[in-house]
mmCIF file of C-alpha atoms and ligand atoms in Angstrom:
data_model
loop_
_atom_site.group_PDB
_atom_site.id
_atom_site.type_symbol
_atom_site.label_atom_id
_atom_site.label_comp_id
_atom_site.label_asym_id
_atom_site.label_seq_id
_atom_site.Cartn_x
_atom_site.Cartn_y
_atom_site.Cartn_z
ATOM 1 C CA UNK E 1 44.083 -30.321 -7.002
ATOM 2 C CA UNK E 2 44.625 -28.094 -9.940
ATOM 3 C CA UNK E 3 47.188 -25.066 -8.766
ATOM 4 C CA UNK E 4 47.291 -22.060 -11.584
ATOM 5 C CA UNK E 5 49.996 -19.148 -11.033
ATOM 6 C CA UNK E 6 49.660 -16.597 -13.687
ATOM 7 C CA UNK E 7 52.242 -13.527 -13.241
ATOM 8 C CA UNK E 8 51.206 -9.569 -13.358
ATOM 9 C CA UNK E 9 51.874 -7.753 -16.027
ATOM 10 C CA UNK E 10 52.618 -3.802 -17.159
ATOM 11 C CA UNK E 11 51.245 -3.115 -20.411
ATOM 12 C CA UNK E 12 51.828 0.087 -23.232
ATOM 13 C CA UNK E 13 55.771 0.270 -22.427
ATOM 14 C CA UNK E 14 54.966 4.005 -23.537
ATOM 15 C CA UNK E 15 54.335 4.181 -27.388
ATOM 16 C CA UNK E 16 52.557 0.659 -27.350
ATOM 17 C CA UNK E 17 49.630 1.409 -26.584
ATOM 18 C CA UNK E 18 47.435 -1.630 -26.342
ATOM 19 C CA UNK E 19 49.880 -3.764 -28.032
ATOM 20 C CA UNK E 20 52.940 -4.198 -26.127
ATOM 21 C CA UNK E 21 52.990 -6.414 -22.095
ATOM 22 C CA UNK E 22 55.346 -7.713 -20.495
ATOM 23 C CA UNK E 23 54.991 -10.245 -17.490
ATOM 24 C CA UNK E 24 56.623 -9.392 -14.047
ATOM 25 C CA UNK E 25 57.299 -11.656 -11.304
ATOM 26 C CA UNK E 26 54.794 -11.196 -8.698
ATOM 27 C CA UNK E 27 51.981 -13.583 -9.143
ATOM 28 C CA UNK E 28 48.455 -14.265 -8.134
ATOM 29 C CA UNK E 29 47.649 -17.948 -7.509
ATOM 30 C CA UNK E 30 44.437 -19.906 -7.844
ATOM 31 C CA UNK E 31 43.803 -23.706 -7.076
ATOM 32 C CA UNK E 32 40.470 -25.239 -7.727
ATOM 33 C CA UNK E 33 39.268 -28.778 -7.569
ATOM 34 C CA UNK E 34 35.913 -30.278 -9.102
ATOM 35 C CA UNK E 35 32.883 -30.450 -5.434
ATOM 36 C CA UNK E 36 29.316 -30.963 -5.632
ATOM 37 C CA UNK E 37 28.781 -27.456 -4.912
ATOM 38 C CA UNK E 38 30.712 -24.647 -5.875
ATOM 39 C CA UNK E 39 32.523 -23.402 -2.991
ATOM 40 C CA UNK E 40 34.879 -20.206 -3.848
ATOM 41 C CA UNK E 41 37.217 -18.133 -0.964
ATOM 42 C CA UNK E 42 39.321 -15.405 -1.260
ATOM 43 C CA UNK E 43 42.672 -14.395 0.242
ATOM 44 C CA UNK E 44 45.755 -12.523 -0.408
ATOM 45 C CA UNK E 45 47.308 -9.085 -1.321
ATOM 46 C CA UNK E 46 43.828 -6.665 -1.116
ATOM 47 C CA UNK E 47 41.302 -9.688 -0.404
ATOM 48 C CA UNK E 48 38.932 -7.254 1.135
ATOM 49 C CA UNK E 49 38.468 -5.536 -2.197
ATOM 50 C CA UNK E 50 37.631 -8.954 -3.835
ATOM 51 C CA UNK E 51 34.103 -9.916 -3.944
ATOM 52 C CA UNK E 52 32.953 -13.348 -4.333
ATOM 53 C CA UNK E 53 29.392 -11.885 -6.414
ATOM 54 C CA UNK E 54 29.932 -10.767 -9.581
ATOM 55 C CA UNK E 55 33.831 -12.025 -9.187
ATOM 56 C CA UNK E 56 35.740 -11.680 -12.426
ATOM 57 C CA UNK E 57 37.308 -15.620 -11.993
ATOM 58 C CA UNK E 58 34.508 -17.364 -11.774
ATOM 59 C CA UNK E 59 33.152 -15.441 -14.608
ATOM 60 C CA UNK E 60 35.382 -16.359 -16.742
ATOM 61 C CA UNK E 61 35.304 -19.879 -15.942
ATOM 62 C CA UNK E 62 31.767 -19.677 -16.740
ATOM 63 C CA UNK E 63 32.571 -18.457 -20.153
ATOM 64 C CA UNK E 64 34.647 -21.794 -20.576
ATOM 65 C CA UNK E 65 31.724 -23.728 -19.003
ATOM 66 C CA UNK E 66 29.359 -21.953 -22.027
ATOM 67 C CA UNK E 67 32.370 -21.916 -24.658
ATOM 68 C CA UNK E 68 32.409 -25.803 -24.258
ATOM 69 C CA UNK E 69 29.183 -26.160 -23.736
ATOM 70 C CA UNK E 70 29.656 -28.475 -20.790
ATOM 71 C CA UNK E 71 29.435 -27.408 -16.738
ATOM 72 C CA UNK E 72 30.777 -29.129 -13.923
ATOM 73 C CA UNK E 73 28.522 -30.116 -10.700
ATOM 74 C CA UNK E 74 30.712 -28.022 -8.649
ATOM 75 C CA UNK E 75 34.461 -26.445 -7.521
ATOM 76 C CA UNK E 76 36.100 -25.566 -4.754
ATOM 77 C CA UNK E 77 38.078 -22.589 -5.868
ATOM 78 C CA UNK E 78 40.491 -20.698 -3.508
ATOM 79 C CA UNK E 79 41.956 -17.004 -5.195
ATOM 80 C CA UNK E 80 45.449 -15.764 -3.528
ATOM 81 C CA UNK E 81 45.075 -12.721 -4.825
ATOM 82 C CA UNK E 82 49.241 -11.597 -5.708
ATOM 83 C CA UNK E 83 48.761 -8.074 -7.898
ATOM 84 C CA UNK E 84 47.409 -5.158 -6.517
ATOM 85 C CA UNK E 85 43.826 -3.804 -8.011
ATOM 86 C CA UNK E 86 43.041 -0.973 -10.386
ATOM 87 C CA UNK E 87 47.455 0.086 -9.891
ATOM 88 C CA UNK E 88 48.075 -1.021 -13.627
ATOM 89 C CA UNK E 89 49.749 -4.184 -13.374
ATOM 90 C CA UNK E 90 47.301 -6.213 -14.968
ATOM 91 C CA UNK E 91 45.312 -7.687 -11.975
ATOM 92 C CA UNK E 92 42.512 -8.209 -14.123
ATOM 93 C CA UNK E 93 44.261 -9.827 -16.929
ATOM 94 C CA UNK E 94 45.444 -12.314 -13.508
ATOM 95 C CA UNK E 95 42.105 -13.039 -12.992
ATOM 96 C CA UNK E 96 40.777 -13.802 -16.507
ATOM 97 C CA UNK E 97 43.664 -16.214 -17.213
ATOM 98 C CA UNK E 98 43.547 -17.786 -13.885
ATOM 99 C CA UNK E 99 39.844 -18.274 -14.448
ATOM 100 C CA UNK E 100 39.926 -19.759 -18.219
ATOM 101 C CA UNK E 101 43.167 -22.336 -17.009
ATOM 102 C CA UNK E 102 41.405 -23.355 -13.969
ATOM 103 C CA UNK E 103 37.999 -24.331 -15.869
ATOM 104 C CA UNK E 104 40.080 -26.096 -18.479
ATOM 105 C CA UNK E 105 41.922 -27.850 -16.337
ATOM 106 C CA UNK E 106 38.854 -28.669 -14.298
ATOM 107 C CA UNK E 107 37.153 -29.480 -17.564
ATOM 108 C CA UNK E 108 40.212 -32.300 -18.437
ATOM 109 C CA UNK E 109 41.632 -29.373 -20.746
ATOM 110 C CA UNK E 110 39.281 -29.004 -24.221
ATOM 111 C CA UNK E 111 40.484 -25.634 -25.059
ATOM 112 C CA UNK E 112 43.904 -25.048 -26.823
ATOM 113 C CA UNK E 113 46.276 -22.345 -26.164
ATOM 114 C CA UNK E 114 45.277 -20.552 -29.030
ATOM 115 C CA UNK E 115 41.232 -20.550 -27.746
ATOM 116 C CA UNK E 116 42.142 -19.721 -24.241
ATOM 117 C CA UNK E 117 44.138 -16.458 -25.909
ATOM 118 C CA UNK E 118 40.984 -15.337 -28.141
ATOM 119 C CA UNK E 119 38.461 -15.906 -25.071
ATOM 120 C CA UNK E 120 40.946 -14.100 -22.998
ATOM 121 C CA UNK E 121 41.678 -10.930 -25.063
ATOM 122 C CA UNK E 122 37.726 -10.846 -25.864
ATOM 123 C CA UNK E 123 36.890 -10.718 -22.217
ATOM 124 C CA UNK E 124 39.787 -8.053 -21.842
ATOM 125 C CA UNK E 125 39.045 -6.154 -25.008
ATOM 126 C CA UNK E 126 42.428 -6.229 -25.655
ATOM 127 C CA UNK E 127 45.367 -8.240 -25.967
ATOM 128 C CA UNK E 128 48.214 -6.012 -24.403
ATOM 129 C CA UNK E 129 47.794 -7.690 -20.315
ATOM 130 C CA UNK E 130 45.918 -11.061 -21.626
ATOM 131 C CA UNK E 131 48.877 -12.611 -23.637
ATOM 132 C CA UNK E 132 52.130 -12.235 -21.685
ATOM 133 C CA UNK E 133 50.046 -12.762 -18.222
ATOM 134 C CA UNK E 134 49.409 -16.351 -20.515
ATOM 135 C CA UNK E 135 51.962 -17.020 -22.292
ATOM 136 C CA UNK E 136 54.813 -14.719 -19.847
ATOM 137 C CA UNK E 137 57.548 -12.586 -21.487
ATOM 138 C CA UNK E 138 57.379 -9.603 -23.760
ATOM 139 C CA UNK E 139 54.568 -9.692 -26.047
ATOM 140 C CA UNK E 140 53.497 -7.531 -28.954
ATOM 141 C CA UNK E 141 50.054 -8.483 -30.504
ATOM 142 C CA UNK E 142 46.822 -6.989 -32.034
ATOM 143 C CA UNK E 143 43.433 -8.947 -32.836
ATOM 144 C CA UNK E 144 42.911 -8.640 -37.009
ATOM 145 C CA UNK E 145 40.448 -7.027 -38.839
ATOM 146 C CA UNK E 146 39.173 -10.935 -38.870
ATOM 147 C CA UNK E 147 39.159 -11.199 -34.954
ATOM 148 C CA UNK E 148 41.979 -13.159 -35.229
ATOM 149 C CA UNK E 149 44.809 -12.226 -32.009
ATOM 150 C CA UNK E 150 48.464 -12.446 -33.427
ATOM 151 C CA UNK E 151 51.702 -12.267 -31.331
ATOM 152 C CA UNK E 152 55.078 -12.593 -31.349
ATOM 153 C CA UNK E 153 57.535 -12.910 -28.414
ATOM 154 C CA UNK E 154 60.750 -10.248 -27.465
ATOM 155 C CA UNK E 155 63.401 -12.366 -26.164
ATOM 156 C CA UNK E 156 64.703 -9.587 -23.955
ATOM 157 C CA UNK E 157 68.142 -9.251 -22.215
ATOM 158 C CA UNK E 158 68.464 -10.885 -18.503
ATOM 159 C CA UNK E 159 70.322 -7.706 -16.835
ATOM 160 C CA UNK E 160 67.022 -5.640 -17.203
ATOM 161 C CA UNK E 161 65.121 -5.130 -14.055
ATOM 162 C CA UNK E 162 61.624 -3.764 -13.765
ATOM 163 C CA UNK E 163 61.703 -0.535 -11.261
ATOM 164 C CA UNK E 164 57.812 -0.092 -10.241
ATOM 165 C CA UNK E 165 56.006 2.887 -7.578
ATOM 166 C CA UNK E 166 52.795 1.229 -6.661
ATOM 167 C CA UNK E 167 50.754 4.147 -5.105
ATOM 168 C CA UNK E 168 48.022 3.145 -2.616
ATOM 169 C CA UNK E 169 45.881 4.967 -4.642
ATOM 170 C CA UNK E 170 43.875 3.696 -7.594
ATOM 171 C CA UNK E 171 43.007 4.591 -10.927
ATOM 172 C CA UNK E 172 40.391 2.431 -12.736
ATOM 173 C CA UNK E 173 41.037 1.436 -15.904
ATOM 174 C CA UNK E 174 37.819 2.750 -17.162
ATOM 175 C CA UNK E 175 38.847 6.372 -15.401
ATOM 176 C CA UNK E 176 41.971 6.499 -17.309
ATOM 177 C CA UNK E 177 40.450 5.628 -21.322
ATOM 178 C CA UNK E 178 38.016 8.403 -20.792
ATOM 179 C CA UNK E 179 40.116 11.060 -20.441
ATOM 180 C CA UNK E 180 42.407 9.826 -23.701
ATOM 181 C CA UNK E 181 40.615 11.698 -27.240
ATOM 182 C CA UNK E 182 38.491 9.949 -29.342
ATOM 183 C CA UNK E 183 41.139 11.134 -32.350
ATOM 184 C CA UNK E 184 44.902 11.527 -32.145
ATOM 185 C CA UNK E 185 46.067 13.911 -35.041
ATOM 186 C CA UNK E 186 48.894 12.250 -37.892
ATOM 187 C CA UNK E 187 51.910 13.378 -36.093
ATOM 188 C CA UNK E 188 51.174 11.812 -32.875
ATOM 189 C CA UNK E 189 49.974 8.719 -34.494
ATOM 190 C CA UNK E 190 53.577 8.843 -36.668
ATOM 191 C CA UNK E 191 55.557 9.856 -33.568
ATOM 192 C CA UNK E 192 53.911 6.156 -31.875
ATOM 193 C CA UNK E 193 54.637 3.949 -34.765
ATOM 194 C CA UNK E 194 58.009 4.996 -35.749
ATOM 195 C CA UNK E 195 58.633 4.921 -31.529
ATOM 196 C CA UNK E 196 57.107 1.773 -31.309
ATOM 197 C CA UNK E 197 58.916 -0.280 -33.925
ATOM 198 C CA UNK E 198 61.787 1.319 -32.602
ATOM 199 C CA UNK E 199 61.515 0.132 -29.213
ATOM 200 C CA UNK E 200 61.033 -3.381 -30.513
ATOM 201 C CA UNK E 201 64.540 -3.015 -32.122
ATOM 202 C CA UNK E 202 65.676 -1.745 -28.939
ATOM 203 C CA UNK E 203 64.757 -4.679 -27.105
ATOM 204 C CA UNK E 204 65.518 -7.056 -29.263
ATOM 205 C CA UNK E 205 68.770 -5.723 -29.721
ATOM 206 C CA UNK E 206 69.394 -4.892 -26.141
ATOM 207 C CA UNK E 207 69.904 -1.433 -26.860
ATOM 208 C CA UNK E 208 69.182 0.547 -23.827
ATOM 209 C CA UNK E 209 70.146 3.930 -25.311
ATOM 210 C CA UNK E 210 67.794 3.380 -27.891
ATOM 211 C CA UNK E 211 65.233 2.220 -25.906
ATOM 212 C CA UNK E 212 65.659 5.023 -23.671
ATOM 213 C CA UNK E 213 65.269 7.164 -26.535
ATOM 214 C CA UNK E 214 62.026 5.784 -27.809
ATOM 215 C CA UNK E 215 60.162 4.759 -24.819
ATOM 216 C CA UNK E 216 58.279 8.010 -25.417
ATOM 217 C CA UNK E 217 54.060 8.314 -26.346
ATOM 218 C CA UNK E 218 51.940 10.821 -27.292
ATOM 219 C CA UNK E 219 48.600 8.919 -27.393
ATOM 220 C CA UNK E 220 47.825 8.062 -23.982
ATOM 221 C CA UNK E 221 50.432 9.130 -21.673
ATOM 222 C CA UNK E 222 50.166 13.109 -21.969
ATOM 223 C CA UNK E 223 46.590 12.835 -20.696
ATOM 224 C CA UNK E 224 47.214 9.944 -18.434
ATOM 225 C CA UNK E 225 49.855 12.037 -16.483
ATOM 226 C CA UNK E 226 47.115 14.395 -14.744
ATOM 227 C CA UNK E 227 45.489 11.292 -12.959
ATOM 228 C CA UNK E 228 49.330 10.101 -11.604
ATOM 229 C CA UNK E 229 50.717 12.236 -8.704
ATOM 230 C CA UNK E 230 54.278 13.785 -9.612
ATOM 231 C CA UNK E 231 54.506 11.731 -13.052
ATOM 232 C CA UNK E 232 57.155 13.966 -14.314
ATOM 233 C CA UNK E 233 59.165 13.850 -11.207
ATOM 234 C CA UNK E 234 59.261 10.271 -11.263
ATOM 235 C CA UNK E 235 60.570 10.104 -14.699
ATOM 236 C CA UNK E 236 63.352 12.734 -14.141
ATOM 237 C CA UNK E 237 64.288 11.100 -10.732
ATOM 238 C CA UNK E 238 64.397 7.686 -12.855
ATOM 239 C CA UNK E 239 66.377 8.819 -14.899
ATOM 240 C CA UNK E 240 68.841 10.552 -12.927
ATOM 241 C CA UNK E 241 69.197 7.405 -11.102
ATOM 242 C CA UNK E 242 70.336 5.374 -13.827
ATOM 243 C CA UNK E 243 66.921 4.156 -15.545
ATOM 244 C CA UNK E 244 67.430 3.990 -19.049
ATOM 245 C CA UNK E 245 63.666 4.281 -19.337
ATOM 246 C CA UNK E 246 60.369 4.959 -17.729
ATOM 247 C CA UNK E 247 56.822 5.153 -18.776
ATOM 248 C CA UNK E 248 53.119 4.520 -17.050
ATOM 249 C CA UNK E 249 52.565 0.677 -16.281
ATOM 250 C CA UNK E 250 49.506 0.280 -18.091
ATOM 251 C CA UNK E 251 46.887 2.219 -17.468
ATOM 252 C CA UNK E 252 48.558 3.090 -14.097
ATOM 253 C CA UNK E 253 48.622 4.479 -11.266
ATOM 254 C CA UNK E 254 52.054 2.575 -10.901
ATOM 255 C CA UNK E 255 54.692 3.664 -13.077
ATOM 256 C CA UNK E 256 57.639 1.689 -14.379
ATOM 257 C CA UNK E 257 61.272 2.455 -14.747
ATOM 258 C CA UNK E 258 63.765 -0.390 -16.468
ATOM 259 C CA UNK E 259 66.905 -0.654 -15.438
ATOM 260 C CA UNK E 260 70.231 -2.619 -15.746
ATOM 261 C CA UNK E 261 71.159 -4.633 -12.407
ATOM 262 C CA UNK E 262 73.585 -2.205 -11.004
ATOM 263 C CA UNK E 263 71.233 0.582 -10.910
ATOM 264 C CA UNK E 264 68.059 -0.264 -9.761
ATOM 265 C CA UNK E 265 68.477 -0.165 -6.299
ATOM 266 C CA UNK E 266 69.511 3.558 -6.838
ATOM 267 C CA UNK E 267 66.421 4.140 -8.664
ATOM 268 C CA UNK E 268 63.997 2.578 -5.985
ATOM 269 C CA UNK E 269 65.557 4.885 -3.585
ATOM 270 C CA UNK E 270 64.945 7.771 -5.926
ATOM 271 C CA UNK E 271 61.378 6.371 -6.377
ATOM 272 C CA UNK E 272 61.126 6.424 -2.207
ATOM 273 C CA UNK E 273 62.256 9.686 -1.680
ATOM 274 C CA UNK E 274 60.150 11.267 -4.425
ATOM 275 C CA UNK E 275 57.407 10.123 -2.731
ATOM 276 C CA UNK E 276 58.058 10.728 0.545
ATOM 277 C CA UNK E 277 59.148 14.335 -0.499
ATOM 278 C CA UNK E 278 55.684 14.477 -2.163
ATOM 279 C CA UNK E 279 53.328 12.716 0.597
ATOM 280 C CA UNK E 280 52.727 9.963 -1.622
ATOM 281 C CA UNK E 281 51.758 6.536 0.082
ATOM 282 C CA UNK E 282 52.832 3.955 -1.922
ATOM 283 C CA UNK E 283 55.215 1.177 -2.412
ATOM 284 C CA UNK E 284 58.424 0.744 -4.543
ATOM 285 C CA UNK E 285 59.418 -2.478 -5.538
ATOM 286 C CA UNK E 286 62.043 -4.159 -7.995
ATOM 287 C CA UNK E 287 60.903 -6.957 -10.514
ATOM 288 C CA UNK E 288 62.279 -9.009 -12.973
ATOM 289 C CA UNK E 289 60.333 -9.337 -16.359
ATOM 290 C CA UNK E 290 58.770 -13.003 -15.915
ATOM 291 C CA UNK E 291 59.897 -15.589 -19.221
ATOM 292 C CA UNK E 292 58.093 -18.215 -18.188
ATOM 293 C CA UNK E 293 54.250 -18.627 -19.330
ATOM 294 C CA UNK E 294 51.150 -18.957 -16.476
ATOM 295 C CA UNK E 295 51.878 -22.449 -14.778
ATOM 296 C CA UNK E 296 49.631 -24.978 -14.292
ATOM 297 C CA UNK E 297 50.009 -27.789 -11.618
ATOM 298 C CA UNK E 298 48.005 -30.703 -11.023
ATOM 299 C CA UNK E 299 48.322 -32.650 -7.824
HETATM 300 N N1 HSE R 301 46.368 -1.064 -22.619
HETATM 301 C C1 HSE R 301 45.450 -0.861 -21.536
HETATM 302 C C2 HSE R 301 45.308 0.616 -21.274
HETATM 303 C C3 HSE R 301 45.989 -1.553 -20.311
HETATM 304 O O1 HSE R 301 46.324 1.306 -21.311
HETATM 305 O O2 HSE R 301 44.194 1.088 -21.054
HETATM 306 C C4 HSE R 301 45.036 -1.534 -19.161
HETATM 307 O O3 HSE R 301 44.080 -2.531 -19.289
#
């Protein structure tokens, strides 16, 4: 029995935009087994949601199946779903990974780590949720000009803890890229750069003020915020807590506040009672960034 866990993930971190991830540890688990027939079942967090037609894991371990050009007679494949949908925590980034390991696995493992990443991120489209729900940690990568996805790892500080508000409602990822502009003008793309490469300091260095500072966007966020209920209240209330920074997870609707040990039970209850205040169903819920990479077990 092959047994993959592959962690969620919140992706941007503010002014990275499609670059920047960072695994969490909640995880969505999926064991498959070769069967003369393929025989696939769903449970878990939001199972009812999942469809076994047109279902994003077996999809992808088709693509292995075609990428190797070789196909099993069957599976047995059972999804425990762990990450909520559409809440920008990179359930779909779950499921692609969890697909490509299990038909690898299945497949007595032809693809390297490096092909699983390129299939992934090209299934994805990008490589922000894809390569830290892989390889776990804080990732920032891009795919060249020659299709090539690069990455390099943030070994980030222990004491941080991930502070997230999963609202029960969703926002699609396809809802929240069409309201961003086709063009951002030369001072917001400056303002993201400079932020960006400042953050990565900031984390490398474990320098919350700074990071607090520079976990700021002006691509995506500004016209993300209309589609997430009391966005700026959040963020204050974060704050005042004792965050040392907040920003969208992803393309949300949850939204992410990082802060040291001490605090973050403070800031859930600030997350609680905004949205309580506010009529928001939801959930809050503390995480620790996830080190370790997407697991796989063979019994
Ligand atoms: N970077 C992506 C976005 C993450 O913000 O749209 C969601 O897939």
């Amino acid at each position: 029995m092959i047994r993959v866990t592959v962690p969620a993930t919140t992706a941007n971190l503010g002014p990275g935009f499609d670059s920047m991830g960072m695994a969490l540890s909640q995880y969505s688990v999926f064991e498959c087994e070769a069967n003369d027939v393929i025989d696939v079942s769903i449970e878990g967090l939001e199972s009812e949601k999942l469809k076994i037609e047109d279902n994003l894991v077996i999809n992808c371990m088709n693509k292995v199946f075609d990428y190797i050009g070789k196909y099993p007679k069957g599976y047995k494949l059972k999804i425990i779903n762990g990450v909520p949908l559409a809440r920008g925590m990179g359930s779909s980034a779950t499921a692609i990974v969890g697909g490509i390991m299990c038909a690898n696995a299945l497949m007595n493992f032809p693809l390297s780590d490096e092909e699983m990443l390129s299939l992934a991120t090209e299934i994805e489209g990008h490589p922000d949720n894809v390569v830290p729900a892989l390889l776990g940690g804080m990732i920032v990568s891009t795919k060249t000009g020659g299709g090539e996805v690069i990455y390099r790892r943030i070994d980030i500080a222990d004491d941080i803890e991930c502070i997230l508000f999963i609202p029960d409602y969703e926002v699609s990822t396809k809802d929240s890229r069409e309201v961003l502009p086709k063009e951002v003008s030369i001072s917001d793309a400056v303002h993201n750069s400079s932020h960006l490469a400042l953050l990565v300091m900031g984390f490398l260095n474990n320098d919350k003020a700074l990071i607090g500072k520079v976990m700021d966007d002006k691509i995506h966020e500004p016209y993300r915020k209309k589609l997430i209920k009391s966005f700026d209240e959040f963020k204050e209330g974060a704050i005042q807590a004792g965050a040392f920074a907040f920003s969208l997870s992803g393309a949300g609707s949850t939204i992410i506040a990082y802060s040291d040990e001490k605090n973050s039970c403070k800031v859930k209850i600030a997350f609680d009672n905004i949205a309580d205040k506010n009529g928001i169903l939801g959930k809050s819920v503390v995480l620790k960034p996830c080190s370790r990479a997407a697991l796989c077990e063979i019994n």
